[in-house]
Short mmCIF file of C-alpha atoms in Angstrom, two decimals:
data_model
loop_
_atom_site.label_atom_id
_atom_site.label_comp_id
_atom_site.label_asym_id
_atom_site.label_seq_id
_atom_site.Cartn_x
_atom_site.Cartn_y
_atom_site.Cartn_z
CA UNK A 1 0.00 0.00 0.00
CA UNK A 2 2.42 2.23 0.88
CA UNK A 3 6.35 2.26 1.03
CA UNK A 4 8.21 5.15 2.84
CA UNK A 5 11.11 5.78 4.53
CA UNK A 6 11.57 6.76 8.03
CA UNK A 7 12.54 10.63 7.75
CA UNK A 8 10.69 13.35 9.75
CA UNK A 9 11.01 16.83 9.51
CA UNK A 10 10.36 18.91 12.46
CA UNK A 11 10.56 22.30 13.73
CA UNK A 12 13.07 22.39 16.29
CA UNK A 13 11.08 24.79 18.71
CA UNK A 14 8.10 23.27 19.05
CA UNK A 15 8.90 19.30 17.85
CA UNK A 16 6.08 19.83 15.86
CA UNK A 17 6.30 17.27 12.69
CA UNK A 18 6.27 19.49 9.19
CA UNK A 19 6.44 16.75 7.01
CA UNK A 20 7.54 12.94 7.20
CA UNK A 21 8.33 9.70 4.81
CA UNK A 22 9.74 10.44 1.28
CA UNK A 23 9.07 14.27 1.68
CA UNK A 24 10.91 14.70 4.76
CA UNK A 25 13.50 12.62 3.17
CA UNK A 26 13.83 15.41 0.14
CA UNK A 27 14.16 17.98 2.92
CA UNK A 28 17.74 16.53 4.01
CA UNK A 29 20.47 18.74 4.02
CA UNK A 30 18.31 21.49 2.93
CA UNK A 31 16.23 22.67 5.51
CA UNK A 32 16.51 26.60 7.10
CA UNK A 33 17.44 26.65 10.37
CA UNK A 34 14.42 26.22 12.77
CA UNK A 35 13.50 23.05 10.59
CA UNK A 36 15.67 19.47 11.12
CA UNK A 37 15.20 16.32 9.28
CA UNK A 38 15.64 13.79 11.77
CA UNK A 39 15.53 9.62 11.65
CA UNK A 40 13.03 9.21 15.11
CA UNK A 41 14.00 5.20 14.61
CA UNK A 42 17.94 4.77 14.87
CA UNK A 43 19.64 0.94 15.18
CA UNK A 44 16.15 -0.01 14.73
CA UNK A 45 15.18 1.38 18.06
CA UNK A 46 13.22 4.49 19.09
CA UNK A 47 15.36 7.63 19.73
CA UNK A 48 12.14 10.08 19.53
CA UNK A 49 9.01 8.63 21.39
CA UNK A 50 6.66 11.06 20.25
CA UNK A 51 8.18 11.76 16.91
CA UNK A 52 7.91 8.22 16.04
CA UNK A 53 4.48 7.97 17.40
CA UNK A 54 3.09 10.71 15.06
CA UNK A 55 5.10 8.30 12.34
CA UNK A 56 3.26 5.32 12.42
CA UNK A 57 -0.27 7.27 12.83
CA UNK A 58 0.59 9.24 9.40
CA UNK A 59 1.74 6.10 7.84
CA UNK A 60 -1.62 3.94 9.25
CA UNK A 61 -3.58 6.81 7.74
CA UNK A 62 -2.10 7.39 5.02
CA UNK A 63 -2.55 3.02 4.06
CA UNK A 64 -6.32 3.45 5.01
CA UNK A 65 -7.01 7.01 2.28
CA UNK A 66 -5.87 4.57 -0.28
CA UNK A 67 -8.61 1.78 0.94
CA UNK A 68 -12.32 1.80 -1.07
CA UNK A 69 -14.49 1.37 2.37
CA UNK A 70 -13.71 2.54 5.96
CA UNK A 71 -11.42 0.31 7.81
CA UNK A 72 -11.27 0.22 11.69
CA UNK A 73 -7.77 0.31 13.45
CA UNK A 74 -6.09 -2.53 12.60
CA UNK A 75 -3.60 -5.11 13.69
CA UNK A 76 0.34 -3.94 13.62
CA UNK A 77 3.02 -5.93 12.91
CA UNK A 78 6.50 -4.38 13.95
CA UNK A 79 9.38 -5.81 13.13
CA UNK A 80 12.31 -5.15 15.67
CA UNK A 81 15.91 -6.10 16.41
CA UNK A 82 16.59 -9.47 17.56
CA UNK A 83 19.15 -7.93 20.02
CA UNK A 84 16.47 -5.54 21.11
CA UNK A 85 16.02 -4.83 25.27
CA UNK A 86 12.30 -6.09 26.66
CA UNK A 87 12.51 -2.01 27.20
CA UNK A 88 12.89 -1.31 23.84
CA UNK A 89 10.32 -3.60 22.97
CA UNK A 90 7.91 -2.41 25.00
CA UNK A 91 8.52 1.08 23.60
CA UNK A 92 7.82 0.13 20.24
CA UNK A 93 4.66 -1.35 21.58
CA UNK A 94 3.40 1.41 23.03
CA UNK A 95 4.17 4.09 19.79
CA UNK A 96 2.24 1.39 17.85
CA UNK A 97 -0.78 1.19 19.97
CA UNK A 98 -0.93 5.25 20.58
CA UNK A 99 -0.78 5.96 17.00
CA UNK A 100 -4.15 3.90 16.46
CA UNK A 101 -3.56 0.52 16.47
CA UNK A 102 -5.70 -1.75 18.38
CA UNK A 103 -3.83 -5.03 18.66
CA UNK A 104 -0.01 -5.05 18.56
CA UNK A 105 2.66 -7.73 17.55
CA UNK A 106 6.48 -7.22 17.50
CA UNK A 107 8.43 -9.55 15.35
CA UNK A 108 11.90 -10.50 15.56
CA UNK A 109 13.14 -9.06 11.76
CA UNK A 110 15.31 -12.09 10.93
CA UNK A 111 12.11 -14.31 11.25
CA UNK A 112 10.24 -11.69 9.24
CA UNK A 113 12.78 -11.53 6.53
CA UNK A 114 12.97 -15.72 6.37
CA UNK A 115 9.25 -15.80 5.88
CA UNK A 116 8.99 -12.93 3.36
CA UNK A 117 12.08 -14.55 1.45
CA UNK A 118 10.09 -17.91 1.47
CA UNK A 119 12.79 -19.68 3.10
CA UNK A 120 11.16 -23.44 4.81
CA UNK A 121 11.37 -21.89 8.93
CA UNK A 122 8.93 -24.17 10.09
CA UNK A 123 10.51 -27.53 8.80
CA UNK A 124 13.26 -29.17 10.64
CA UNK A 125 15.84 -28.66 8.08
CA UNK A 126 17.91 -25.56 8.67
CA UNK A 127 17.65 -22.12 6.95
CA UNK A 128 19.76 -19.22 7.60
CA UNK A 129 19.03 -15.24 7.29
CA UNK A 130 21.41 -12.65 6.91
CA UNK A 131 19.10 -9.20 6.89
CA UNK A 132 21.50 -6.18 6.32
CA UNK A 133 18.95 -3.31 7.19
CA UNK A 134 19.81 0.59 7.41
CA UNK A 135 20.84 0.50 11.15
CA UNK A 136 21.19 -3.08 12.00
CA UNK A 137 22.50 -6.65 10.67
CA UNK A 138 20.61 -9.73 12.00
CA UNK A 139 22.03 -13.08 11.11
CA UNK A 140 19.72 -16.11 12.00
CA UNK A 141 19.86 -19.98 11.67
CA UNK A 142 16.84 -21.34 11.79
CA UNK A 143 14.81 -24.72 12.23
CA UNK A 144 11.25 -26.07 13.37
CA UNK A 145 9.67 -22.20 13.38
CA UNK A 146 12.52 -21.21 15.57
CA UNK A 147 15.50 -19.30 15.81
CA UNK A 148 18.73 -21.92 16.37
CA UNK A 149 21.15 -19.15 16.59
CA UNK A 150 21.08 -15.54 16.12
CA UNK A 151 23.72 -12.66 16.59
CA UNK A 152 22.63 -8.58 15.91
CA UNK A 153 25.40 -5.77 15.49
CA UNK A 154 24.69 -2.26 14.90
CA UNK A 155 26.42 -1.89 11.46
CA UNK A 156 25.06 -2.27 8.59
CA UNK A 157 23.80 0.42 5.76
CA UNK A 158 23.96 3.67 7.69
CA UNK A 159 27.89 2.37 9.01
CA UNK A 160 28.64 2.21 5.22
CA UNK A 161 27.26 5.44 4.64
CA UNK A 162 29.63 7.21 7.10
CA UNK A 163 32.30 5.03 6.05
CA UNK A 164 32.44 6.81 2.60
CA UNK A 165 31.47 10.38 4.16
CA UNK A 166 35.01 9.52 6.38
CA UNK A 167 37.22 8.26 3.73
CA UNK A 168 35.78 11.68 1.12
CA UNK A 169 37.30 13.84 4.27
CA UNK A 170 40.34 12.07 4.97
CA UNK A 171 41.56 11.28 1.29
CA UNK A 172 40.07 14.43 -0.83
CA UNK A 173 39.51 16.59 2.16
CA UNK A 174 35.88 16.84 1.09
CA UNK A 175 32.56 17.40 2.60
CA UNK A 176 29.86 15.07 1.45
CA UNK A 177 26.32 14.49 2.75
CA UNK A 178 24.98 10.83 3.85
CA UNK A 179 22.51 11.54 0.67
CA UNK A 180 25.65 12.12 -1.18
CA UNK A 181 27.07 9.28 0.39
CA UNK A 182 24.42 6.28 0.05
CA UNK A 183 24.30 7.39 -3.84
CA UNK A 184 27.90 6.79 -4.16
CA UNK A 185 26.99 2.97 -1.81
CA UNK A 186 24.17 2.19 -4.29
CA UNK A 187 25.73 3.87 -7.78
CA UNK A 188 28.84 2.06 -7.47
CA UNK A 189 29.47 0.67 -3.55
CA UNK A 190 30.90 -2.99 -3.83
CA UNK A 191 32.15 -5.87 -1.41
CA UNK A 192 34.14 -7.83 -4.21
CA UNK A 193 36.47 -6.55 -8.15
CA UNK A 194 33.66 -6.25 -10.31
CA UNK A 195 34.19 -7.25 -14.05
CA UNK A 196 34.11 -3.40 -14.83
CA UNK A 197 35.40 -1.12 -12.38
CA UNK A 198 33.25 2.64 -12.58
CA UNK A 199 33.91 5.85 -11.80
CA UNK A 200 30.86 8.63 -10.42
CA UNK A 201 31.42 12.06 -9.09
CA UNK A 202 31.17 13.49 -5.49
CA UNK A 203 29.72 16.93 -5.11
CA UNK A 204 30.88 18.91 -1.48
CA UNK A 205 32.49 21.27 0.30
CA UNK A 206 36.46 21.74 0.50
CA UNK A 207 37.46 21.64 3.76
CA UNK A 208 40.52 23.54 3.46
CA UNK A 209 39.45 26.58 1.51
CA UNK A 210 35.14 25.96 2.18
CA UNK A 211 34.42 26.17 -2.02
CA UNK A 212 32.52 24.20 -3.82
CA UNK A 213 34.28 20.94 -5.06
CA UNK A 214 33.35 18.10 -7.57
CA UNK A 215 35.92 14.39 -7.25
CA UNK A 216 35.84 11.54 -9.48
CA UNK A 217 35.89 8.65 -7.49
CA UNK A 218 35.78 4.91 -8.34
CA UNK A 219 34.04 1.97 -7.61
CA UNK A 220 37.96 0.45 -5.42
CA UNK A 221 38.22 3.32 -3.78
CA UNK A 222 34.57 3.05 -2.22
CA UNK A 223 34.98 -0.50 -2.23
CA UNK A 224 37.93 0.70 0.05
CA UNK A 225 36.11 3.11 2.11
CA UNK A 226 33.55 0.32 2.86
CA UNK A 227 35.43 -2.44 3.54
CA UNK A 228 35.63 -1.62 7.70
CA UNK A 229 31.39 -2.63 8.29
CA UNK A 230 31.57 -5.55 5.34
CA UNK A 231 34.25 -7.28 7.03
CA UNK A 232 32.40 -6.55 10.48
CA UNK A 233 29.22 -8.39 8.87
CA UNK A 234 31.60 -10.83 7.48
CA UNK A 235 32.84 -12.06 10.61
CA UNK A 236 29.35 -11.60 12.39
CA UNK A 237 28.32 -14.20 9.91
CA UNK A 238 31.56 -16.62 10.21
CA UNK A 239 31.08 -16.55 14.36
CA UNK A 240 27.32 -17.52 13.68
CA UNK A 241 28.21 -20.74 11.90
CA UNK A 242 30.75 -21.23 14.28
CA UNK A 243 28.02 -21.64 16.98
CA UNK A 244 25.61 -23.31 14.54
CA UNK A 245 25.04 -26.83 15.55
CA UNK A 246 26.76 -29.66 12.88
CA UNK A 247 23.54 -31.52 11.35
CA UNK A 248 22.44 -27.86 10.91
CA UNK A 249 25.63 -26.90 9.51
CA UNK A 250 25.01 -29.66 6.73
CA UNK A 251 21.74 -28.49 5.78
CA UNK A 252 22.99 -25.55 5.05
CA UNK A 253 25.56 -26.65 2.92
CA UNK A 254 23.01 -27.61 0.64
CA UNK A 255 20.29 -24.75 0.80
CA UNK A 256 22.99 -22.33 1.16
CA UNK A 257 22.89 -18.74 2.85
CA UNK A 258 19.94 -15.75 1.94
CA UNK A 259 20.96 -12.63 2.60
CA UNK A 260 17.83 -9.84 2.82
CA UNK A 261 17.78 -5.97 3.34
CA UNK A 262 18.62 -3.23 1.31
CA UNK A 263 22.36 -4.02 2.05
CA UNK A 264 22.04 -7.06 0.62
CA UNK A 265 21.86 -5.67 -3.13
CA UNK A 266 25.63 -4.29 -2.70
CA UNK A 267 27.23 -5.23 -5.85
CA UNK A 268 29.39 -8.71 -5.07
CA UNK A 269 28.56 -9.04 -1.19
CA UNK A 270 26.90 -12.44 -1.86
CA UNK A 271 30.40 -13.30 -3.48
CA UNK A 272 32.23 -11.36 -0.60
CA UNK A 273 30.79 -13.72 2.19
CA UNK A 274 30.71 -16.86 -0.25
CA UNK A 275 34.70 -16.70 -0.22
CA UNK A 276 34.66 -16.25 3.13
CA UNK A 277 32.44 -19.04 4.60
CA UNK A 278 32.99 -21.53 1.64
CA UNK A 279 29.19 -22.23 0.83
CA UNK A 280 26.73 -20.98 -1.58
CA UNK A 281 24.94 -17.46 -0.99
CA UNK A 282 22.49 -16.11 -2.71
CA UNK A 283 20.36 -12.88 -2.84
CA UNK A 284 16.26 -13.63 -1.70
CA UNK A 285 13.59 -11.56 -5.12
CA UNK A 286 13.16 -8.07 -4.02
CA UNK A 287 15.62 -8.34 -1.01
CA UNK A 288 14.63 -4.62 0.31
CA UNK A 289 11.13 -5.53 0.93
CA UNK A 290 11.82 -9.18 2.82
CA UNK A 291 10.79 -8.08 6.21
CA UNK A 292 7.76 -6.34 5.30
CA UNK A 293 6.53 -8.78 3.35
CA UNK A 294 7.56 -11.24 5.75
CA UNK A 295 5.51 -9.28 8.90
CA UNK A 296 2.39 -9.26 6.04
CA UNK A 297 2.02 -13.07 5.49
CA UNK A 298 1.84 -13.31 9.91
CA UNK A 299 -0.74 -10.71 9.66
CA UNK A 300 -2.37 -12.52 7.60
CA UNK A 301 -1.95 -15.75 9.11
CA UNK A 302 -2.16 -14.37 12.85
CA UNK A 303 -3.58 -17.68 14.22
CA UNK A 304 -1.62 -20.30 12.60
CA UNK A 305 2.17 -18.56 13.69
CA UNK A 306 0.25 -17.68 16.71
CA UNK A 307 -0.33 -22.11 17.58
CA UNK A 308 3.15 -22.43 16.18
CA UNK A 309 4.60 -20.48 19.21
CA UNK A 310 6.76 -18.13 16.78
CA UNK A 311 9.61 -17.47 18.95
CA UNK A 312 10.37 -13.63 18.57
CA UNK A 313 6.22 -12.79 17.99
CA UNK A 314 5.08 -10.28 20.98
CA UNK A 315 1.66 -9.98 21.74
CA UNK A 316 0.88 -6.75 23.98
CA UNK A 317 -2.53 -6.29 25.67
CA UNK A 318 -4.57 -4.83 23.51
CA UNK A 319 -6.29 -2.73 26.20
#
C-alpha cells in the first residue's frame, strides 16, 4: 500500500512534525534553520518517542485514504531487532498502539525476513538469514519455526554510509552528505572486483578553503572506504556458523545462505561472504522488501504462527 522511509522533519522549537516519509527525506540537508530532518528510529530502536508515534499514525492513515471502504484500526506488525532490550520492545509497543492501532505484535526481523524470502522456517531442516537493514545486521539460523542461533550488530547500511562520508574527508579533504554518500553505496558501492570497475562524481564542500568541489571517485576506492562494516558483517556471519550446531551446519551446505535488506543488493557481497564461509549465498527476489513482506504473510496468518509459538512474535494487551 504504501512504502516510505523513516525521515521526519520537524521544527526544532516546538517538535512539531512538518512533514515525514519520502518528503521529509527530500528535505535533508536542505532545511533553514528552525527546521531538522531527523531519523526518530535509529539501530532499529526508538530515539524520539513522540516523533515516532506521530510516524506510524501518518503512515496507518495514510494506508487506510488509499482503501475503497472505511477500515477500523487494525492489527500492527513491527518488526524489531533481535538484540532488542524487553525495554525497547515495550517502547515500540506502546508508539504502535498510541498511534491507532488496536492489537499489537512485534516480530523478531530475521524471522520476518525468512518468511517474506520464502525460506522453509517451520521444517526441521535448517535455513539461515542474513538481513543487512539501514541500522542493524541480524544473522539467524533457523529450524522447526525457531531461531537456532542468532547474533545482531549495529552496522550495517547507515555504518557504510559514514564510512564513505570519512574516507571523502580524509583522502580528498571533502565534505559530502549521507545523501551524497548512500548514492555513491548504491551507484557504485561494492564488497568484491567487479568485471568493470566505474567511476561517479562526489559533489561537497572543500574543507581547506570551504568552495565548492566536484571528485571523481571509483568503484575500489569506495569499495575501500567500505570495507571496515563488510568485514564486520563478514565475521558476524563466520562466528554464527561457528556456533551453529553440525547436522544444521550440513543443511545448510546444501540450501545455502539468503541474505535480505537493502544491504544485501551491494554489488558482489553475496560473493564477498561466499569466499569467506565456503558455501553458496544467494540474494532472496526483491531483497529490500523481505521483512515487510515477511511481517504481512503473519498478519495474515495471525492464528496459525500464533499455535506455532513463533519465537520472537510479541503480543501486547490490547487494552
Amino acid at each position: 500500500m504504501i512504502n516510505e522511509p523513516s525521515w521526519v522533519a520537524i521544527n526544532k522549537r516546538t517538535r512539531r512534525p512538518l512533514a515525514i516519509g519520502a518528503e521529509a527525506r527530500e528535505m535533508v540537508g536542505r532545511t533553514p534553520g528552525d527546521i531538522v530532518a531527523i531519523r526518530p528510529l535509529r539501530d532499529g530502536v526508538i530515539s524520539e518517542f513522540e516523533i515516532t508515534e506521530a510516524m506510524l499514525k501518518y503512515f496507518i492513515d495514510k494506508a487506510h485514504e488509499q482503501m475503497l471502504v472505511p477500515f477500523p484500526r487494525p492489527r500492527v506488525v513491527v518488526g524489531v531487532p533481535s538484540g532488542v532490550t524487553e525495554v525497547e520492545k515495550r517502547a515500540v509497543y506502546d508508539a504502535t498502539m498510541n498511534a491507532g492501532a488496536r492489537a499489537a505484535y512485534l516480530i523478531e526481523e530475521p524471522m520476518a525476513a525468512a518468511i517474506g524470502a520464502g525460506l522453509p522456517v517451520n521444517e526441521s531442516r535448517g535455513s539461515m538469514v542474513v538481513d543487512i537493514g539501514g541500522g542493524t545486521t541480524e544473522v539467524a539460523v533457523f529450524a522447526m519455526t525457531g531461531i537456532v542461533v542468532k547474533r545482531s550488530i549495529r552496522v550495517a547500511g547507515d555504518e557504510m554510509n559514514e564510512d564513505i562520508i570519512q574516507y571523502a574527508r580524509s583522502k580528498y579533504n571533502l565534505l559530502i552528505g549521507e545523501r551524497m554518500a548512500e548514492r555513491a553505496k548504491i551507484g557504485i558501492g561494492s564488497a568484491f572486483p567487479l568485471p568493470d570497475e566505474r567511476t561517479m562524481t562526489l559533489r561537497g564542500r572543500n574543507l581547506i578553503n570551504g568552495l565548492p568541489q566536484v571528485v571523481e571517485i571509483s568503484s575500489i576506492e569506495i569499495r575501500e572506504a567500505m570495507a571496515p562494516s563488510v568485514n564486520i558483517i563478514v565475521d558476524t556471519v563466520r562466528d554464527t556458523l561457528d556456533e551453529t550446531p553440525p547436522e544444521l551446519v550440513a543443511d545448510l551446505m546444501e540450501a545455502g545462505i539468503c541474505l535480505a535488506g537493502g544491504g544485501a543488493e551491494i554489488q558482489g557481497l553475496a560473493e564477498r561472504i561466499e569466499d569467506a564461509v565456503g558455501m553458496r549465498v544467494w540474494v532472496a527476489e526483491d531483497a529490500m522488501t523481505c521483512v515487510a513482506r515477511g511481517a504481512g504473510r503473519v498478519l495474515e496468518n495471525l492464528d496459525l504462527w500464533e499455535d506455532r509459538a513463533l519465537v520472537g512474535l510479541h503480543r501486547g494487551s490490547t487494552r
